[in-house]
CSV table of N, CA and C in Angstrom, one decimal:
chain,number,residue,atom,x,y,z
A,1,MET,N,-27.2,106.1,111.8
A,1,MET,CA,-26.0,106.1,112.7
A,1,MET,C,-24.7,106.3,112.0
A,2,THR,N,-23.8,106.9,112.6
A,2,THR,CA,-22.5,107.2,112.1
A,2,THR,C,-21.7,105.9,112.2
A,3,ASP,N,-20.4,105.9,111.8
A,3,ASP,CA,-19.5,104.7,112.0
A,3,ASP,C,-19.4,104.3,113.4
A,4,LYS,N,-19.5,105.3,114.3
A,4,LYS,CA,-19.3,105.0,115.8
A,4,LYS,C,-20.7,105.3,116.4
A,5,PRO,N,-21.5,104.3,116.7
A,5,PRO,CA,-22.8,104.6,117.3
A,5,PRO,C,-22.7,105.1,118.7
A,6,SER,N,-23.7,105.9,119.1
A,6,SER,CA,-23.7,106.5,120.4
A,6,SER,C,-25.0,105.9,121.1
A,7,VAL,N,-24.7,105.5,122.4
A,7,VAL,CA,-25.8,104.9,123.2
A,7,VAL,C,-26.0,105.7,124.5
A,8,LEU,N,-27.2,106.0,124.8
A,8,LEU,CA,-27.5,106.8,126.0
A,8,LEU,C,-28.4,105.9,126.9
A,9,PHE,N,-27.9,105.6,128.1
A,9,PHE,CA,-28.6,104.9,129.1
A,9,PHE,C,-29.3,105.9,130.1
A,10,VAL,N,-30.6,105.7,130.3
A,10,VAL,CA,-31.3,106.7,131.2
A,10,VAL,C,-32.1,105.9,132.2
A,11,CYS,N,-31.9,106.3,133.5
A,11,CYS,CA,-32.7,105.8,134.6
A,11,CYS,C,-32.9,107.0,135.5
A,12,VAL,N,-33.8,106.9,136.5
A,12,VAL,CA,-34.2,108.1,137.3
A,12,VAL,C,-33.0,108.7,137.9
A,13,HIS,N,-32.2,107.9,138.7
A,13,HIS,CA,-31.2,108.5,139.5
A,13,HIS,C,-29.8,108.5,138.9
A,14,ASN,N,-29.6,107.8,137.8
A,14,ASN,CA,-28.4,107.7,137.1
A,14,ASN,C,-27.3,107.2,138.1
A,15,ALA,N,-27.7,106.3,139.0
A,15,ALA,CA,-26.8,105.9,140.0
A,15,ALA,C,-26.6,104.4,140.1
A,16,GLY,N,-27.4,103.6,139.4
A,16,GLY,CA,-27.3,102.2,139.4
A,16,GLY,C,-27.4,101.5,138.1
A,17,ARG,N,-28.6,101.3,137.6
A,17,ARG,CA,-28.8,100.5,136.3
A,17,ARG,C,-28.1,101.2,135.2
A,18,SER,N,-28.3,102.5,135.0
A,18,SER,CA,-27.7,103.1,133.8
A,18,SER,C,-26.2,103.2,133.9
A,19,GLN,N,-25.7,103.3,135.1
A,19,GLN,CA,-24.2,103.4,135.3
A,19,GLN,C,-23.6,102.0,135.1
A,20,MET,N,-24.3,100.9,135.5
A,20,MET,CA,-23.8,99.6,135.3
A,20,MET,C,-23.8,99.3,133.8
A,21,ALA,N,-24.9,99.7,133.1
A,21,ALA,CA,-25.0,99.4,131.7
A,21,ALA,C,-23.9,100.2,130.9
A,22,ALA,N,-23.7,101.4,131.3
A,22,ALA,CA,-22.6,102.2,130.6
A,22,ALA,C,-21.2,101.5,130.9
A,23,GLY,N,-21.0,101.0,132.1
A,23,GLY,CA,-19.8,100.4,132.4
A,23,GLY,C,-19.6,99.1,131.6
A,24,TRP,N,-20.6,98.3,131.5
A,24,TRP,CA,-20.5,97.1,130.7
A,24,TRP,C,-20.3,97.5,129.2
A,25,LEU,N,-21.0,98.5,128.7
A,25,LEU,CA,-20.8,98.8,127.3
A,25,LEU,C,-19.4,99.3,127.0
A,26,ARG,N,-18.9,100.2,127.9
A,26,ARG,CA,-17.5,100.6,127.8
A,26,ARG,C,-16.5,99.5,127.8
A,27,HIS,N,-16.7,98.5,128.7
A,27,HIS,CA,-15.9,97.4,128.9
A,27,HIS,C,-15.9,96.5,127.7
A,28,LEU,N,-17.1,96.2,127.2
A,28,LEU,CA,-17.2,95.2,126.1
A,28,LEU,C,-17.0,95.8,124.7
A,29,ALA,N,-17.3,97.0,124.5
A,29,ALA,CA,-17.2,97.6,123.2
A,29,ALA,C,-15.9,98.4,123.0
A,30,GLY,N,-15.2,98.7,124.1
A,30,GLY,CA,-14.0,99.5,123.9
A,30,GLY,C,-14.3,100.9,123.4
A,31,ASP,N,-13.6,101.3,122.4
A,31,ASP,CA,-13.9,102.7,121.9
A,31,ASP,C,-14.8,102.6,120.6
A,32,ALA,N,-15.4,101.4,120.3
A,32,ALA,CA,-16.2,101.3,119.1
A,32,ALA,C,-17.6,101.9,119.3
A,33,VAL,N,-18.0,102.3,120.5
A,33,VAL,CA,-19.3,102.9,120.8
A,33,VAL,C,-19.1,104.0,121.7
A,34,GLU,N,-19.8,105.1,121.4
A,34,GLU,CA,-19.8,106.3,122.4
A,34,GLU,C,-20.8,106.0,123.4
A,35,VAL,N,-20.4,106.0,124.7
A,35,VAL,CA,-21.3,105.6,125.8
A,35,VAL,C,-21.7,106.9,126.6
A,36,ARG,N,-23.0,107.0,126.9
A,36,ARG,CA,-23.5,108.1,127.7
A,36,ARG,C,-24.5,107.6,128.7
A,37,SER,N,-24.6,108.2,129.8
A,37,SER,CA,-25.7,107.9,130.8
A,37,SER,C,-26.1,109.2,131.4
A,38,ALA,N,-27.4,109.1,131.9
A,38,ALA,CA,-28.0,110.3,132.5
A,38,ALA,C,-29.2,109.9,133.3
A,39,GLY,N,-29.7,110.8,134.1
A,39,GLY,CA,-30.9,110.5,134.9
A,39,GLY,C,-31.9,111.7,134.8
A,40,SER,N,-33.2,111.4,135.0
A,40,SER,CA,-34.2,112.4,135.1
A,40,SER,C,-34.2,113.2,136.4
A,41,ALA,N,-33.7,112.5,137.5
A,41,ALA,CA,-33.5,113.1,138.8
A,41,ALA,C,-32.3,112.5,139.4
A,42,PRO,N,-31.1,113.0,138.9
A,42,PRO,CA,-29.8,112.3,139.4
A,42,PRO,C,-29.6,112.4,140.9
A,43,ALA,N,-29.0,111.3,141.4
A,43,ALA,CA,-28.6,111.2,142.8
A,43,ALA,C,-27.3,112.0,143.0
A,44,GLU,N,-26.9,112.1,144.2
A,44,GLU,CA,-25.6,112.7,144.5
A,44,GLU,C,-24.4,111.9,144.1
A,45,THR,N,-24.5,110.5,144.4
A,45,THR,CA,-23.4,109.6,144.1
A,45,THR,C,-24.0,108.3,143.5
A,46,ILE,N,-23.1,107.5,143.0
A,46,ILE,CA,-23.4,106.2,142.5
A,46,ILE,C,-23.7,105.3,143.6
A,47,ASN,N,-24.7,104.4,143.4
A,47,ASN,CA,-25.1,103.4,144.4
A,47,ASN,C,-23.8,102.5,144.7
A,48,PRO,N,-23.5,102.5,146.0
A,48,PRO,CA,-22.3,101.7,146.4
A,48,PRO,C,-22.4,100.2,146.1
A,49,ALA,N,-23.6,99.6,146.2
A,49,ALA,CA,-23.8,98.2,145.8
A,49,ALA,C,-23.6,98.0,144.3
A,50,ALA,N,-24.0,98.9,143.5
A,50,ALA,CA,-23.7,98.8,142.1
A,50,ALA,C,-22.2,98.9,141.8
A,51,VAL,N,-21.5,99.8,142.5
A,51,VAL,CA,-20.0,99.9,142.4
A,51,VAL,C,-19.4,98.6,142.7
A,52,GLU,N,-19.8,98.0,143.9
A,52,GLU,CA,-19.2,96.7,144.3
A,52,GLU,C,-19.5,95.6,143.4
A,53,ALA,N,-20.8,95.5,142.9
A,53,ALA,CA,-21.1,94.4,142.0
A,53,ALA,C,-20.3,94.5,140.7
A,54,MET,N,-20.1,95.7,140.2
A,54,MET,CA,-19.3,95.9,139.0
A,54,MET,C,-17.8,95.6,139.2
A,55,ARG,N,-17.4,96.0,140.4
A,55,ARG,CA,-16.0,95.7,140.8
A,55,ARG,C,-15.7,94.2,140.8
A,56,GLU,N,-16.7,93.5,141.3
A,56,GLU,CA,-16.6,92.0,141.3
A,56,GLU,C,-16.4,91.4,139.9
A,57,ALA,N,-17.0,92.1,138.9
A,57,ALA,CA,-16.9,91.7,137.5
A,57,ALA,C,-15.7,92.3,136.8
A,58,GLY,N,-14.9,93.0,137.6
A,58,GLY,CA,-13.6,93.6,137.0
A,58,GLY,C,-13.8,94.9,136.3
A,59,ILE,N,-14.9,95.6,136.6
A,59,ILE,CA,-15.2,96.9,136.0
A,59,ILE,C,-15.3,98.0,137.1
A,60,ASP,N,-14.5,99.1,136.9
A,60,ASP,CA,-14.5,100.1,137.9
A,60,ASP,C,-15.4,101.3,137.4
A,61,ILE,N,-16.5,101.6,138.1
A,61,ILE,CA,-17.3,102.7,137.8
A,61,ILE,C,-17.3,103.8,138.8
A,62,THR,N,-16.3,103.7,139.7
A,62,THR,CA,-16.2,104.7,140.8
A,62,THR,C,-15.9,106.1,140.3
A,63,GLY,N,-15.4,106.3,139.1
A,63,GLY,CA,-15.1,107.6,138.5
A,63,GLY,C,-16.3,108.3,137.9
A,64,GLN,N,-17.4,107.6,137.8
A,64,GLN,CA,-18.6,108.1,137.1
A,64,GLN,C,-19.4,108.9,138.1
A,65,THR,N,-20.1,109.9,137.6
A,65,THR,CA,-21.0,110.7,138.5
A,65,THR,C,-22.4,110.8,137.9
A,66,PRO,N,-23.4,110.7,138.7
A,66,PRO,CA,-24.8,110.9,138.1
A,66,PRO,C,-24.9,112.3,137.4
A,67,LYS,N,-25.5,112.2,136.2
A,67,LYS,CA,-25.7,113.4,135.4
A,67,LYS,C,-27.2,113.6,135.1
A,68,LEU,N,-27.6,114.9,135.0
A,68,LEU,CA,-28.9,115.2,134.6
A,68,LEU,C,-29.1,115.0,133.1
A,69,LEU,N,-30.2,114.3,132.7
A,69,LEU,CA,-30.5,114.1,131.3
A,69,LEU,C,-30.8,115.5,130.7
A,70,ASP,N,-30.1,115.8,129.6
A,70,ASP,CA,-30.4,117.1,128.9
A,70,ASP,C,-30.8,116.8,127.5
A,71,TYR,N,-31.5,117.7,126.9
A,71,TYR,CA,-32.0,117.6,125.5
A,71,TYR,C,-31.0,117.3,124.5
A,72,GLU,N,-29.8,118.0,124.6
A,72,GLU,CA,-28.8,117.8,123.6
A,72,GLU,C,-28.2,116.4,123.6
A,73,THR,N,-28.0,115.9,124.8
A,73,THR,CA,-27.4,114.5,124.9
A,73,THR,C,-28.3,113.5,124.3
A,74,ALA,N,-29.6,113.6,124.6
A,74,ALA,CA,-30.6,112.7,124.0
A,74,ALA,C,-30.6,112.9,122.5
A,75,GLN,N,-30.7,114.1,122.0
A,75,GLN,CA,-30.8,114.4,120.6
A,75,GLN,C,-29.6,113.9,119.8
A,76,ASP,N,-28.4,113.9,120.5
A,76,ASP,CA,-27.2,113.5,119.8
A,76,ASP,C,-26.9,112.0,119.9
A,77,SER,N,-27.8,111.2,120.5
A,77,SER,CA,-27.6,109.8,120.7
A,77,SER,C,-28.3,109.0,119.6
A,78,ASP,N,-27.7,107.9,119.2
A,78,ASP,CA,-28.4,107.1,118.2
A,78,ASP,C,-29.4,106.1,118.8
A,79,VAL,N,-29.0,105.6,120.0
A,79,VAL,CA,-29.8,104.6,120.7
A,79,VAL,C,-30.0,105.2,122.1
A,80,ILE,N,-31.3,105.2,122.5
A,80,ILE,CA,-31.6,105.6,123.9
A,80,ILE,C,-32.3,104.4,124.6
A,81,ILE,N,-31.7,104.0,125.6
A,81,ILE,CA,-32.2,102.9,126.4
A,81,ILE,C,-32.6,103.4,127.8
A,82,THR,N,-33.9,103.3,128.0
A,82,THR,CA,-34.5,103.7,129.3
A,82,THR,C,-34.7,102.6,130.3
A,83,MET,N,-34.6,102.9,131.5
A,83,MET,CA,-34.7,101.9,132.6
A,83,MET,C,-35.5,102.5,133.7
A,84,GLY,N,-36.8,102.6,133.5
A,84,GLY,CA,-37.7,103.1,134.5
A,84,GLY,C,-37.8,104.5,134.7
A,85,CYS,N,-37.5,105.3,133.7
A,85,CYS,CA,-37.6,106.8,133.8
A,85,CYS,C,-38.9,107.3,133.4
A,86,GLY,N,-39.8,106.5,132.9
A,86,GLY,CA,-41.1,106.9,132.6
A,86,GLY,C,-41.2,107.9,131.5
A,87,ASP,N,-42.0,109.0,131.7
A,87,ASP,CA,-42.2,110.0,130.7
A,87,ASP,C,-41.1,111.1,130.7
A,88,ALA,N,-40.1,111.0,131.6
A,88,ALA,CA,-39.1,112.0,131.7
A,88,ALA,C,-38.1,112.0,130.5
A,89,CYS,N,-38.2,111.0,129.7
A,89,CYS,CA,-37.2,111.0,128.5
A,89,CYS,C,-37.8,111.6,127.3
A,90,PRO,N,-37.1,112.5,126.7
A,90,PRO,CA,-37.6,113.1,125.5
A,90,PRO,C,-37.7,112.1,124.3
A,91,ILE,N,-38.6,112.3,123.4
A,91,ILE,CA,-38.7,111.4,122.2
A,91,ILE,C,-38.3,112.2,121.0
A,92,PHE,N,-37.4,111.6,120.3
A,92,PHE,CA,-36.9,112.2,119.0
A,92,PHE,C,-37.2,111.3,117.9
A,93,PRO,N,-37.8,111.7,116.8
A,93,PRO,CA,-38.0,110.9,115.6
A,93,PRO,C,-36.7,110.3,115.1
A,94,GLY,N,-36.7,109.1,114.6
A,94,GLY,CA,-35.5,108.5,114.0
A,94,GLY,C,-34.5,107.9,115.0
A,95,LYS,N,-34.8,108.0,116.3
A,95,LYS,CA,-33.9,107.4,117.3
A,95,LYS,C,-34.4,106.0,117.5
A,96,ARG,N,-33.5,105.1,117.9
A,96,ARG,CA,-33.9,103.8,118.3
A,96,ARG,C,-34.1,103.8,119.8
A,97,TYR,N,-35.2,103.4,120.3
A,97,TYR,CA,-35.5,103.3,121.7
A,97,TYR,C,-35.7,101.9,122.2
A,98,GLU,N,-35.2,101.6,123.4
A,98,GLU,CA,-35.5,100.4,124.0
A,98,GLU,C,-35.8,100.7,125.5
A,99,ASP,N,-36.8,100.0,126.1
A,99,ASP,CA,-37.1,100.2,127.5
A,99,ASP,C,-36.8,98.9,128.2
A,100,TRP,N,-35.7,98.9,129.0
A,100,TRP,CA,-35.3,97.7,129.7
A,100,TRP,C,-36.0,97.6,131.0
A,101,LYS,N,-36.8,96.6,131.2
A,101,LYS,CA,-37.5,96.4,132.5
A,101,LYS,C,-36.5,95.7,133.4
A,102,LEU,N,-35.9,96.4,134.4
A,102,LEU,CA,-34.9,95.9,135.3
A,102,LEU,C,-35.3,96.3,136.7
A,103,ASP,N,-35.0,95.4,137.7
A,103,ASP,CA,-35.3,95.8,139.1
A,103,ASP,C,-34.4,97.0,139.4
A,104,ASP,N,-34.8,97.8,140.3
A,104,ASP,CA,-34.1,99.0,140.7
A,104,ASP,C,-33.2,98.6,141.9
A,105,PRO,N,-31.9,98.8,141.7
A,105,PRO,CA,-30.9,98.5,142.8
A,105,PRO,C,-30.9,99.5,144.0
A,106,ALA,N,-31.6,100.5,143.9
A,106,ALA,CA,-31.6,101.5,144.9
A,106,ALA,C,-32.0,100.9,146.3
A,107,GLY,N,-31.2,101.1,147.3
A,107,GLY,CA,-31.5,100.6,148.6
A,107,GLY,C,-31.2,99.1,148.8
A,108,GLN,N,-30.7,98.4,147.8
A,108,GLN,CA,-30.5,97.0,147.8
A,108,GLN,C,-29.0,96.7,148.2
A,109,GLY,N,-28.8,95.6,148.7
A,109,GLY,CA,-27.4,95.1,149.0
A,109,GLY,C,-26.8,94.5,147.7
A,110,VAL,N,-25.5,94.2,147.8
A,110,VAL,CA,-24.8,93.7,146.6
A,110,VAL,C,-25.4,92.3,146.2
A,111,ASP,N,-25.9,91.5,147.1
A,111,ASP,CA,-26.5,90.2,146.7
A,111,ASP,C,-27.7,90.4,145.8
A,112,ALA,N,-28.5,91.5,146.0
A,112,ALA,CA,-29.6,91.7,145.2
A,112,ALA,C,-29.2,92.4,143.9
A,113,VAL,N,-28.1,93.1,143.9
A,113,VAL,CA,-27.6,93.8,142.7
A,113,VAL,C,-27.0,92.9,141.7
A,114,ARG,N,-26.3,91.8,142.1
A,114,ARG,CA,-25.6,90.9,141.2
A,114,ARG,C,-26.5,90.4,140.1
A,115,PRO,N,-27.7,89.9,140.3
A,115,PRO,CA,-28.5,89.5,139.2
A,115,PRO,C,-28.9,90.6,138.2
A,116,ILE,N,-29.1,91.8,138.7
A,116,ILE,CA,-29.4,92.9,137.9
A,116,ILE,C,-28.2,93.2,137.0
A,117,ARG,N,-27.0,93.2,137.6
A,117,ARG,CA,-25.7,93.4,136.9
A,117,ARG,C,-25.6,92.4,135.7
A,118,ASP,N,-25.9,91.1,136.1
A,118,ASP,CA,-25.8,90.0,135.1
A,118,ASP,C,-26.8,90.1,134.0
A,119,GLU,N,-28.0,90.5,134.3
A,119,GLU,CA,-29.0,90.7,133.3
A,119,GLU,C,-28.6,91.9,132.3
A,120,ILE,N,-28.1,92.9,132.9
A,120,ILE,CA,-27.6,94.1,132.1
A,120,ILE,C,-26.5,93.6,131.1
A,121,ARG,N,-25.6,92.8,131.6
A,121,ARG,CA,-24.5,92.3,130.7
A,121,ARG,C,-25.1,91.5,129.6
A,122,THR,N,-26.1,90.7,129.8
A,122,THR,CA,-26.7,89.9,128.7
A,122,THR,C,-27.3,90.8,127.7
A,123,ARG,N,-28.0,91.9,128.2
A,123,ARG,CA,-28.7,92.8,127.3
A,123,ARG,C,-27.6,93.6,126.5
A,124,ILE,N,-26.5,94.0,127.1
A,124,ILE,CA,-25.5,94.7,126.5
A,124,ILE,C,-24.9,93.9,125.4
A,125,GLU,N,-24.6,92.6,125.6
A,125,GLU,CA,-24.1,91.7,124.6
A,125,GLU,C,-25.0,91.6,123.4
A,126,ALA,N,-26.3,91.5,123.6
A,126,ALA,CA,-27.3,91.5,122.5
A,126,ALA,C,-27.3,92.8,121.8
A,127,LEU,N,-27.2,93.9,122.5
A,127,LEU,CA,-27.2,95.2,121.9
A,127,LEU,C,-25.9,95.3,121.0
A,128,LEU,N,-24.8,94.9,121.5
A,128,LEU,CA,-23.5,95.0,120.7
A,128,LEU,C,-23.6,94.1,119.5
A,129,ALA,N,-24.1,93.0,119.6
A,129,ALA,CA,-24.2,92.1,118.4
A,129,ALA,C,-25.1,92.7,117.3
A,130,ASP,N,-26.0,93.5,117.7
A,130,ASP,CA,-26.9,94.2,116.8
A,130,ASP,C,-26.2,95.5,116.2
A,131,LEU,N,-25.5,96.2,117.1
A,131,LEU,CA,-24.9,97.5,116.7
A,131,LEU,C,-23.7,97.4,115.9
A,132,LEU,N,-22.8,96.4,116.2
A,132,LEU,CA,-21.5,96.4,115.6
A,132,LEU,C,-21.3,95.2,114.7
A,133,PRO,N,-20.7,95.3,113.6
A,133,PRO,CA,-20.4,94.2,112.8
A,133,PRO,C,-19.5,93.2,113.6
A,134,ALA,N,-19.5,92.0,113.2
A,134,ALA,CA,-18.6,91.0,113.9
A,134,ALA,C,-17.2,91.4,113.9
A,135,GLY,N,-16.6,91.3,115.1
A,135,GLY,CA,-15.1,91.6,115.2
A,135,GLY,C,-14.8,93.0,115.6
A,136,LYS,N,-15.8,93.9,115.7
A,136,LYS,CA,-15.6,95.3,116.1
A,136,LYS,C,-15.5,95.5,117.6
A,137,SER,N,-16.2,94.6,118.4
A,137,SER,CA,-16.2,94.8,119.8
A,137,SER,C,-15.1,94.0,120.4
A,138,SER,N,-14.6,94.4,121.6
A,138,SER,CA,-13.5,93.7,122.3
A,138,SER,C,-14.1,93.0,123.5
A,139,THR,N,-14.8,91.9,123.3
A,139,THR,CA,-15.4,91.2,124.4
A,139,THR,C,-14.3,90.6,125.3
A,140,GLN,N,-14.4,91.0,126.6
A,140,GLN,CA,-13.4,90.5,127.6
A,140,GLN,C,-14.2,89.9,128.7
A,141,VAL,N,-13.4,89.4,129.7
A,141,VAL,CA,-13.9,88.8,130.9
A,141,VAL,C,-14.5,87.5,130.7
């Protein structure tokens, strides 16, 4: 990894879990980590319940758009975190991979999305503690 690690979050639609994870990482790491997200079959828009759940936590993800996972983005990432995308994610030797088993917020209301949001935050905090030396992240909220 370089001085500034890059993390790619991948889920099928890039509209819920991966967008919330990217939002948390941007929020908690500031500019200490390059944050990317993509999907194997991206949706048209971000899940409104995910947007609302993140808004409640003080994080605005409304400006994000679902993106198609491409070879270059995965190849250029140090850490690739998958969230239910199955075999759609390319495997590159030397990359750190994690598969986060999280409920899918698709079609769920905000009440069902809040626990997913909170679980993602916990996982992001653990990831940051591992990726960055103490004092490099800007934990807020």
